[in-house]
């Protein structure tokens, strides 16, 4: 399980932070305010239970800003992941977490709706493993309020990803999973 966390942390540093995909990630990583939960379950019900348990953990630990539920052994098919994400969102509403937490999604085969699978822009949400990122809505709103033109973040990321190309990100993710040192290319 530690290896899964280490790969995820390398991905965060070498993709999300280095290329500023999420301009809010660095401060939370450096402050160690992220909880990494590896969910070894393969049944959807158990994965959903892990997501809810992580929300409860966040409720009990206000010093933790956000959580990643990493699912290395299931949901390899992106459509299965999306179905589970929909169920997780419904479950969060039923558990009374609507307006408290929201889920962001990352997956090795992430593909934005209506976009071709080979569009490099998909790499802004591609990760080494399926991940359910639980965000505190109040902290997210505050971060967005204090950021100049946050609505331009996705556009900037898409332009950057398309400029770099899919092959760049494929090599980078391969190196991250293999534990190889990052290339010094920007």
PDB file of C-alpha atoms in Angstrom, residues 14-138:
ATOM      1  CA  UNK A  14       5.720  15.697 -11.017  1.00  0.00           C
ATOM      2  CA  UNK A  15       2.464  16.508 -12.819  1.00  0.00           C
ATOM      3  CA  UNK A  16      -0.062  18.389 -10.721  1.00  0.00           C
ATOM      4  CA  UNK A  17       2.376  20.691  -8.896  1.00  0.00           C
ATOM      5  CA  UNK A  18       5.245  20.937 -11.384  1.00  0.00           C
ATOM      6  CA  UNK A  19       2.960  21.933 -14.241  1.00  0.00           C
ATOM      7  CA  UNK A  20       0.563  23.869 -12.003  1.00  0.00           C
ATOM      8  CA  UNK A  21      -2.432  21.790 -13.069  1.00  0.00           C
ATOM      9  CA  UNK A  22      -3.951  22.666  -9.709  1.00  0.00           C
ATOM     10  CA  UNK A  23      -2.562  25.934  -8.368  1.00  0.00           C
ATOM     11  CA  UNK A  24      -3.826  25.042  -4.873  1.00  0.00           C
ATOM     12  CA  UNK A  25      -2.137  21.642  -4.524  1.00  0.00           C
ATOM     13  CA  UNK A  26       1.397  22.710  -3.575  1.00  0.00           C
ATOM     14  CA  UNK A  27       0.466  24.409  -0.322  1.00  0.00           C
ATOM     15  CA  UNK A  28      -1.620  21.449   0.860  1.00  0.00           C
ATOM     16  CA  UNK A  29       1.103  18.949  -0.038  1.00  0.00           C
ATOM     17  CA  UNK A  30       3.824  20.995   1.643  1.00  0.00           C
ATOM     18  CA  UNK A  31       1.654  21.496   4.738  1.00  0.00           C
ATOM     19  CA  UNK A  32       0.955  17.741   4.754  1.00  0.00           C
ATOM     20  CA  UNK A  33      -2.785  18.389   4.869  1.00  0.00           C
ATOM     21  CA  UNK A  34      -3.709  15.544   2.495  1.00  0.00           C
ATOM     22  CA  UNK A  35      -4.861  12.153   3.715  1.00  0.00           C
ATOM     23  CA  UNK A  36      -3.977   9.276   1.390  1.00  0.00           C
ATOM     24  CA  UNK A  37      -6.286   6.291   1.750  1.00  0.00           C
ATOM     25  CA  UNK A  38      -5.527   3.197  -0.313  1.00  0.00           C
ATOM     26  CA  UNK A  39      -8.701   1.224  -0.876  1.00  0.00           C
ATOM     27  CA  UNK A  40      -7.808  -2.375  -1.695  1.00  0.00           C
ATOM     28  CA  UNK A  41     -11.466  -3.287  -2.191  1.00  0.00           C
ATOM     29  CA  UNK A  42     -12.707  -4.523  -5.533  1.00  0.00           C
ATOM     30  CA  UNK A  43     -16.468  -4.500  -4.858  1.00  0.00           C
ATOM     31  CA  UNK A  44     -18.218  -1.217  -5.626  1.00  0.00           C
ATOM     32  CA  UNK A  45     -20.072  -1.282  -2.286  1.00  0.00           C
ATOM     33  CA  UNK A  46     -16.778  -1.505  -0.396  1.00  0.00           C
ATOM     34  CA  UNK A  47     -15.219   1.278  -2.466  1.00  0.00           C
ATOM     35  CA  UNK A  48     -18.221   3.491  -1.730  1.00  0.00           C
ATOM     36  CA  UNK A  49     -17.908   2.656   1.961  1.00  0.00           C
ATOM     37  CA  UNK A  50     -14.259   3.790   1.829  1.00  0.00           C
ATOM     38  CA  UNK A  51     -15.267   7.123   0.287  1.00  0.00           C
ATOM     39  CA  UNK A  52     -17.880   7.713   3.010  1.00  0.00           C
ATOM     40  CA  UNK A  53     -15.423   6.618   5.714  1.00  0.00           C
ATOM     41  CA  UNK A  54     -12.940   9.166   4.395  1.00  0.00           C
ATOM     42  CA  UNK A  55     -15.585  11.897   4.569  1.00  0.00           C
ATOM     43  CA  UNK A  56     -16.183  10.930   8.194  1.00  0.00           C
ATOM     44  CA  UNK A  57     -12.426  11.058   8.779  1.00  0.00           C
ATOM     45  CA  UNK A  58     -12.351  14.589   7.361  1.00  0.00           C
ATOM     46  CA  UNK A  59     -15.273  15.526   9.609  1.00  0.00           C
ATOM     47  CA  UNK A  60     -13.276  14.375  12.627  1.00  0.00           C
ATOM     48  CA  UNK A  61      -9.995  15.957  11.475  1.00  0.00           C
ATOM     49  CA  UNK A  62     -10.522  19.582  10.450  1.00  0.00           C
ATOM     50  CA  UNK A  63      -6.739  20.045  10.227  1.00  0.00           C
ATOM     51  CA  UNK A  64      -6.749  17.773   7.147  1.00  0.00           C
ATOM     52  CA  UNK A  65      -7.693  19.761   4.060  1.00  0.00           C
ATOM     53  CA  UNK A  66      -8.456  17.043   1.575  1.00  0.00           C
ATOM     54  CA  UNK A  67      -8.325  13.305   1.004  1.00  0.00           C
ATOM     55  CA  UNK A  68      -7.495  10.974  -1.827  1.00  0.00           C
ATOM     56  CA  UNK A  69      -9.158   7.562  -1.933  1.00  0.00           C
ATOM     57  CA  UNK A  70      -6.871   5.594  -4.242  1.00  0.00           C
ATOM     58  CA  UNK A  71      -8.269   2.396  -5.787  1.00  0.00           C
ATOM     59  CA  UNK A  72      -5.370   0.437  -7.325  1.00  0.00           C
ATOM     60  CA  UNK A  73      -7.096  -2.938  -7.763  1.00  0.00           C
ATOM     61  CA  UNK A  74     -10.492  -2.047  -9.230  1.00  0.00           C
ATOM     62  CA  UNK A  75     -12.338   0.271 -11.592  1.00  0.00           C
ATOM     63  CA  UNK A  76      -9.784  -0.081 -14.387  1.00  0.00           C
ATOM     64  CA  UNK A  77     -12.557   0.499 -16.913  1.00  0.00           C
ATOM     65  CA  UNK A  78     -13.264   4.232 -17.058  1.00  0.00           C
ATOM     66  CA  UNK A  79     -17.011   3.788 -17.548  1.00  0.00           C
ATOM     67  CA  UNK A  80     -17.137   1.579 -14.414  1.00  0.00           C
ATOM     68  CA  UNK A  81     -15.255   4.296 -12.564  1.00  0.00           C
ATOM     69  CA  UNK A  82     -17.721   6.954 -13.745  1.00  0.00           C
ATOM     70  CA  UNK A  83     -20.660   4.783 -12.667  1.00  0.00           C
ATOM     71  CA  UNK A  84     -19.062   4.421  -9.228  1.00  0.00           C
ATOM     72  CA  UNK A  85     -18.382   8.167  -9.082  1.00  0.00           C
ATOM     73  CA  UNK A  86     -22.073   8.821  -9.766  1.00  0.00           C
ATOM     74  CA  UNK A  87     -23.025   6.419  -6.980  1.00  0.00           C
ATOM     75  CA  UNK A  88     -20.505   8.052  -4.646  1.00  0.00           C
ATOM     76  CA  UNK A  89     -22.005  11.474  -5.329  1.00  0.00           C
ATOM     77  CA  UNK A  90     -25.498  10.134  -4.623  1.00  0.00           C
ATOM     78  CA  UNK A  91     -24.269   8.481  -1.433  1.00  0.00           C
ATOM     79  CA  UNK A  92     -22.632  11.691  -0.232  1.00  0.00           C
ATOM     80  CA  UNK A  93     -25.966  13.473  -0.661  1.00  0.00           C
ATOM     81  CA  UNK A  94     -27.747  10.711   1.282  1.00  0.00           C
ATOM     82  CA  UNK A  95     -25.131  10.915   4.039  1.00  0.00           C
ATOM     83  CA  UNK A  96     -25.714  14.663   4.401  1.00  0.00           C
ATOM     84  CA  UNK A  97     -22.432  15.743   2.815  1.00  0.00           C
ATOM     85  CA  UNK A  98     -23.927  17.781  -0.022  1.00  0.00           C
ATOM     86  CA  UNK A  99     -22.444  21.278   0.259  1.00  0.00           C
ATOM     87  CA  UNK A 100     -19.772  19.970   2.637  1.00  0.00           C
ATOM     88  CA  UNK A 101     -17.627  17.817   0.364  1.00  0.00           C
ATOM     89  CA  UNK A 102     -17.341  17.386  -3.363  1.00  0.00           C
ATOM     90  CA  UNK A 103     -15.581  14.760  -5.392  1.00  0.00           C
ATOM     91  CA  UNK A 104     -12.994  15.411  -8.069  1.00  0.00           C
ATOM     92  CA  UNK A 105     -12.099  12.529 -10.328  1.00  0.00           C
ATOM     93  CA  UNK A 106      -8.841  11.124 -11.647  1.00  0.00           C
ATOM     94  CA  UNK A 107      -8.326   7.922 -13.603  1.00  0.00           C
ATOM     95  CA  UNK A 108      -5.616   6.374 -15.821  1.00  0.00           C
ATOM     96  CA  UNK A 109      -8.001   6.424 -18.807  1.00  0.00           C
ATOM     97  CA  UNK A 110      -9.754   9.700 -17.987  1.00  0.00           C
ATOM     98  CA  UNK A 111     -11.600  11.154 -20.947  1.00  0.00           C
ATOM     99  CA  UNK A 112     -13.611  14.356 -20.886  1.00  0.00           C
ATOM    100  CA  UNK A 113     -17.163  13.953 -22.163  1.00  0.00           C
ATOM    101  CA  UNK A 114     -17.370  14.543 -25.884  1.00  0.00           C
ATOM    102  CA  UNK A 115     -13.605  14.529 -26.382  1.00  0.00           C
ATOM    103  CA  UNK A 116     -11.571  11.864 -28.213  1.00  0.00           C
ATOM    104  CA  UNK A 117      -9.691   9.428 -25.985  1.00  0.00           C
ATOM    105  CA  UNK A 118      -6.360  10.474 -27.481  1.00  0.00           C
ATOM    106  CA  UNK A 119      -6.858  14.194 -26.752  1.00  0.00           C
ATOM    107  CA  UNK A 120      -3.850  15.265 -24.650  1.00  0.00           C
ATOM    108  CA  UNK A 121      -6.209  17.451 -22.571  1.00  0.00           C
ATOM    109  CA  UNK A 122      -7.431  14.270 -20.879  1.00  0.00           C
ATOM    110  CA  UNK A 123      -4.050  14.035 -19.126  1.00  0.00           C
ATOM    111  CA  UNK A 124      -5.011  16.910 -16.846  1.00  0.00           C
ATOM    112  CA  UNK A 125      -7.173  14.310 -15.043  1.00  0.00           C
ATOM    113  CA  UNK A 126      -5.220  11.147 -15.760  1.00  0.00           C
ATOM    114  CA  UNK A 127      -3.547   9.578 -12.762  1.00  0.00           C
ATOM    115  CA  UNK A 128      -1.638   6.368 -12.103  1.00  0.00           C
ATOM    116  CA  UNK A 129      -4.704   4.854 -10.384  1.00  0.00           C
ATOM    117  CA  UNK A 130      -8.419   5.561 -10.096  1.00  0.00           C
ATOM    118  CA  UNK A 131      -8.733   8.263  -7.433  1.00  0.00           C
ATOM    119  CA  UNK A 132     -11.675   9.889  -5.689  1.00  0.00           C
ATOM    120  CA  UNK A 133     -10.468  13.273  -4.468  1.00  0.00           C
ATOM    121  CA  UNK A 134     -12.589  14.555  -1.611  1.00  0.00           C
ATOM    122  CA  UNK A 135     -12.518  18.340  -1.338  1.00  0.00           C
ATOM    123  CA  UNK A 136     -13.947  20.518   1.414  1.00  0.00           C
ATOM    124  CA  UNK A 137     -16.344  22.828  -0.389  1.00  0.00           C
ATOM    125  CA  UNK A 138     -15.762  25.775   1.962  1.00  0.00           C
TER     126      UNK A 138
END
